[in-house]
Amino acid sequence: MAMEPFAIGLTPADYEKHGALVTRRTLSQLQALYTDREAVERQLAEGDPVVYEVYELPHPNDETDLLVNITVLYPGKVGEEPFMTKGHFHAEPDTAEAVIGLSGSGEMLIQRRNGELRRLVVAEGKISYAGGGWSHRVINTGDVPLVFFAVSGANIVHDYDTAARLNFK
Ligand code: S6P
Ligand code: ZN
């Protein structure tokens, strides 16, 4: 069943009012992303911070719909590495995704399956476009939350494993 038409504000609070599903990812769940194991252990000994939150509008949707998520990626570092999203490919058919910065600043690391890596700015008022075949991970290089809107086809299947193997290096 397709999503009902809507017009709402482009903020996490408006999404929540509209019944968004909120997924919170904490450092303990994401620790494998970071290379500095000692820094991970030090930070986890003090608590388990929320690294990012994804606001996803309620289903049902079908494959002709769009996914229109907002992500809040908090500022922080683990060792020298900034807080980051897990990053993923879209499993075949590997379709595109566009990210629009709402506040804060950072980068979208994009990588092809052959290892080719590029970096795109993510910042308020900018659109960053990853075409099909590019995995995408967002990093927060600033000291305030990086809030961004991401749109892709609702038919995507997230492939986290291939992106984890390449790891945007
Ligand atoms: C979905 C879109 C975003 C991410 C979110 C978290 O296709 O790219 O909503 O899901 O930014 O990233 P990740 O890599 O943990 O799904
Ligand atoms: Zn995606």
Short mmCIF file of C-alpha atoms and ligand atoms in Angstrom, two decimals:
data_model
loop_
_atom_site.label_atom_id
_atom_site.label_comp_id
_atom_site.label_asym_id
_atom_site.label_seq_id
_atom_site.Cartn_x
_atom_site.Cartn_y
_atom_site.Cartn_z
CA MET A 1 0.00 0.00 0.00
CA ALA A 2 1.40 3.40 -0.93
CA MET A 3 1.98 6.06 1.68
CA GLU A 4 -0.72 8.67 2.11
CA PRO A 5 0.15 12.13 0.73
CA PHE A 6 1.51 14.52 3.38
CA ALA A 7 3.20 17.86 3.91
CA ILE A 8 5.11 18.30 7.18
CA GLY A 9 8.06 20.24 8.56
CA LEU A 10 11.54 18.98 7.77
CA THR A 11 12.69 18.55 11.37
CA PRO A 12 13.06 15.56 13.70
CA ALA A 13 10.32 17.00 15.96
CA ASP A 14 7.87 17.27 13.06
CA TYR A 15 8.73 13.73 11.98
CA GLU A 16 8.07 12.47 15.52
CA LYS A 17 4.70 14.27 15.58
CA HIS A 18 3.95 12.46 12.32
CA GLY A 19 4.64 9.10 14.00
CA ALA A 20 8.20 8.53 12.81
CA LEU A 21 10.05 5.41 13.89
CA VAL A 22 13.24 6.55 15.66
CA THR A 23 16.30 4.27 15.58
CA ARG A 24 19.10 5.21 17.99
CA ARG A 25 22.58 3.81 17.38
CA THR A 26 24.97 3.86 20.31
CA LEU A 27 28.75 3.55 20.42
CA SER A 28 28.64 0.00 21.81
CA GLN A 29 26.62 -1.11 18.77
CA LEU A 30 29.00 0.68 16.39
CA GLN A 31 32.36 -0.04 18.02
CA ALA A 32 33.60 -2.23 15.14
CA LEU A 33 33.69 0.89 12.91
CA TYR A 34 36.58 2.43 14.84
CA THR A 35 40.22 1.45 14.51
CA ASP A 36 41.45 2.80 17.86
CA ARG A 37 40.37 -0.04 20.17
CA GLU A 38 41.78 1.63 23.28
CA ALA A 39 39.82 4.80 22.60
CA VAL A 40 36.65 2.71 22.18
CA GLU A 41 37.24 0.96 25.53
CA ARG A 42 38.05 4.25 27.30
CA GLN A 43 34.86 5.88 26.04
CA LEU A 44 32.63 2.90 26.78
CA ALA A 45 33.99 2.76 30.33
CA GLU A 46 32.40 6.18 30.84
CA GLY A 47 29.06 5.48 29.15
CA ASP A 48 27.45 4.52 25.90
CA PRO A 49 26.69 7.72 23.94
CA VAL A 50 24.08 7.91 21.20
CA VAL A 51 26.08 8.46 17.98
CA TYR A 52 23.12 8.97 15.66
CA GLU A 53 19.35 8.81 15.36
CA VAL A 54 17.37 7.99 12.23
CA TYR A 55 13.81 9.30 11.87
CA GLU A 56 11.82 7.22 9.43
CA LEU A 57 8.22 7.98 8.50
CA PRO A 58 5.79 5.19 9.31
CA HIS A 59 5.14 2.42 6.87
CA PRO A 60 3.21 1.03 5.04
CA ASN A 61 4.93 2.03 1.89
CA ASP A 62 5.48 0.13 -1.30
CA GLU A 63 8.25 -0.02 -3.85
CA THR A 64 6.96 2.97 -5.79
CA ASP A 65 7.29 5.19 -2.68
CA LEU A 66 10.33 7.15 -1.51
CA LEU A 67 12.25 6.76 1.75
CA VAL A 68 12.59 10.25 3.18
CA ASN A 69 14.61 9.91 6.38
CA ILE A 70 16.17 12.51 8.64
CA THR A 71 19.37 11.59 10.49
CA VAL A 72 20.84 13.42 13.48
CA LEU A 73 24.55 12.56 13.69
CA TYR A 74 26.02 13.86 16.94
CA PRO A 75 29.45 15.48 17.18
CA GLY A 76 32.21 13.44 18.75
CA LYS A 77 35.34 11.44 18.12
CA VAL A 78 36.70 8.04 18.96
CA GLY A 79 40.45 8.51 18.97
CA GLU A 80 41.06 10.53 15.79
CA GLU A 81 37.96 9.28 13.97
CA PRO A 82 34.78 11.38 13.96
CA PHE A 83 31.33 9.97 14.75
CA MET A 84 29.96 8.32 11.62
CA THR A 85 27.04 6.31 10.30
CA LYS A 86 27.53 2.61 9.55
CA GLY A 87 27.33 3.15 5.80
CA HIS A 88 25.80 0.83 3.26
CA PHE A 89 25.27 -0.09 -0.35
CA HIS A 90 21.80 -0.51 -1.73
CA ALA A 91 21.55 -4.15 -2.78
CA GLU A 92 20.68 -4.75 -6.44
CA PRO A 93 19.07 -2.92 -8.06
CA ASP A 94 21.58 -0.45 -6.62
CA THR A 95 19.76 2.86 -6.92
CA ALA A 96 20.82 6.39 -6.04
CA GLU A 97 20.43 8.46 -2.89
CA ALA A 98 20.50 12.22 -2.34
CA VAL A 99 21.41 13.87 0.97
CA ILE A 100 20.47 17.44 1.85
CA GLY A 101 22.18 19.10 4.80
CA LEU A 102 19.78 20.78 7.26
CA SER A 103 22.31 21.94 9.88
CA GLY A 104 25.87 21.26 10.94
CA SER A 105 28.61 20.11 8.62
CA GLY A 106 30.42 16.99 7.58
CA GLU A 107 31.10 14.75 4.65
CA MET A 108 29.57 11.84 2.83
CA LEU A 109 32.18 9.20 2.00
CA ILE A 110 31.12 7.25 -1.06
CA GLN A 111 32.77 4.11 -2.36
CA ARG A 112 32.28 1.76 -5.27
CA ARG A 113 32.57 -2.01 -5.02
CA ASN A 114 35.95 -1.79 -6.81
CA GLY A 115 37.23 0.38 -3.92
CA GLU A 116 37.12 3.81 -5.62
CA LEU A 117 36.53 6.35 -2.85
CA ARG A 118 35.30 9.97 -3.01
CA ARG A 119 34.23 12.57 -0.46
CA LEU A 120 31.27 14.92 -0.81
CA VAL A 121 30.48 17.84 1.47
CA VAL A 122 27.32 17.63 3.60
CA ALA A 123 26.22 21.01 4.92
CA GLU A 124 23.16 23.19 5.36
CA GLY A 125 21.70 24.15 1.99
CA LYS A 126 23.76 21.65 0.00
CA ILE A 127 22.61 18.57 -1.84
CA SER A 128 25.05 15.67 -2.19
CA TYR A 129 24.19 12.96 -4.66
CA ALA A 130 25.46 9.38 -4.67
CA GLY A 131 24.42 7.62 -7.86
CA GLY A 132 23.76 3.91 -8.11
CA GLY A 133 26.74 1.74 -7.25
CA TRP A 134 28.15 4.09 -4.56
CA SER A 135 27.95 3.06 -0.92
CA HIS A 136 27.54 5.99 1.45
CA ARG A 137 28.64 6.85 4.98
CA VAL A 138 28.24 10.28 6.61
CA ILE A 139 30.77 11.64 9.10
CA ASN A 140 30.34 14.66 11.38
CA THR A 141 33.48 16.80 11.18
CA GLY A 142 32.00 19.70 13.18
CA ASP A 143 31.20 20.33 16.82
CA VAL A 144 27.40 20.54 16.56
CA PRO A 145 24.91 17.85 15.45
CA LEU A 146 24.89 17.23 11.71
CA VAL A 147 21.24 16.93 10.66
CA PHE A 148 20.54 15.70 7.15
CA PHE A 149 17.67 14.55 5.00
CA ALA A 150 18.18 11.48 2.78
CA VAL A 151 15.92 10.36 -0.03
CA SER A 152 16.04 7.11 -1.98
CA GLY A 153 13.60 4.64 -3.48
CA ALA A 154 11.57 2.71 -0.89
CA ASN A 155 12.50 -0.51 -2.73
CA ILE A 156 16.10 -0.42 -1.49
CA VAL A 157 17.61 -3.21 0.55
CA HIS A 158 20.47 -2.05 2.79
CA ASP A 159 23.69 -4.01 2.26
CA TYR A 160 25.86 -3.22 5.27
CA ASP A 161 28.27 -6.16 4.92
CA THR A 162 29.91 -5.18 1.62
CA ALA A 163 30.35 -1.61 2.87
CA ALA A 164 31.86 -2.90 6.14
CA ARG A 165 34.40 -5.03 4.24
CA LEU A 166 35.57 -2.06 2.12
CA ASN A 167 35.16 0.29 5.12
CA PHE A 168 35.59 3.54 3.12
CA LYS A 169 39.40 3.28 3.23
C1 S6P B 1 18.82 5.32 4.07
C2 S6P B 1 19.67 6.55 4.28
C3 S6P B 1 19.78 7.07 5.70
C4 S6P B 1 20.62 6.14 6.60
C5 S6P B 1 20.98 6.79 7.91
C6 S6P B 1 21.83 5.91 8.79
O1 S6P B 1 18.99 4.77 2.81
O2 S6P B 1 20.95 6.36 3.76
O3 S6P B 1 18.53 7.26 6.27
O4 S6P B 1 19.95 4.94 6.85
O5 S6P B 1 21.63 7.98 7.66
O6 S6P B 1 22.89 5.35 8.10
P1 S6P B 1 23.12 3.78 8.10
O7 S6P B 1 24.29 3.54 7.22
O8 S6P B 1 23.31 3.36 9.51
O9 S6P B 1 21.83 3.18 7.53
ZN ZN B 2 21.23 4.55 1.53
#
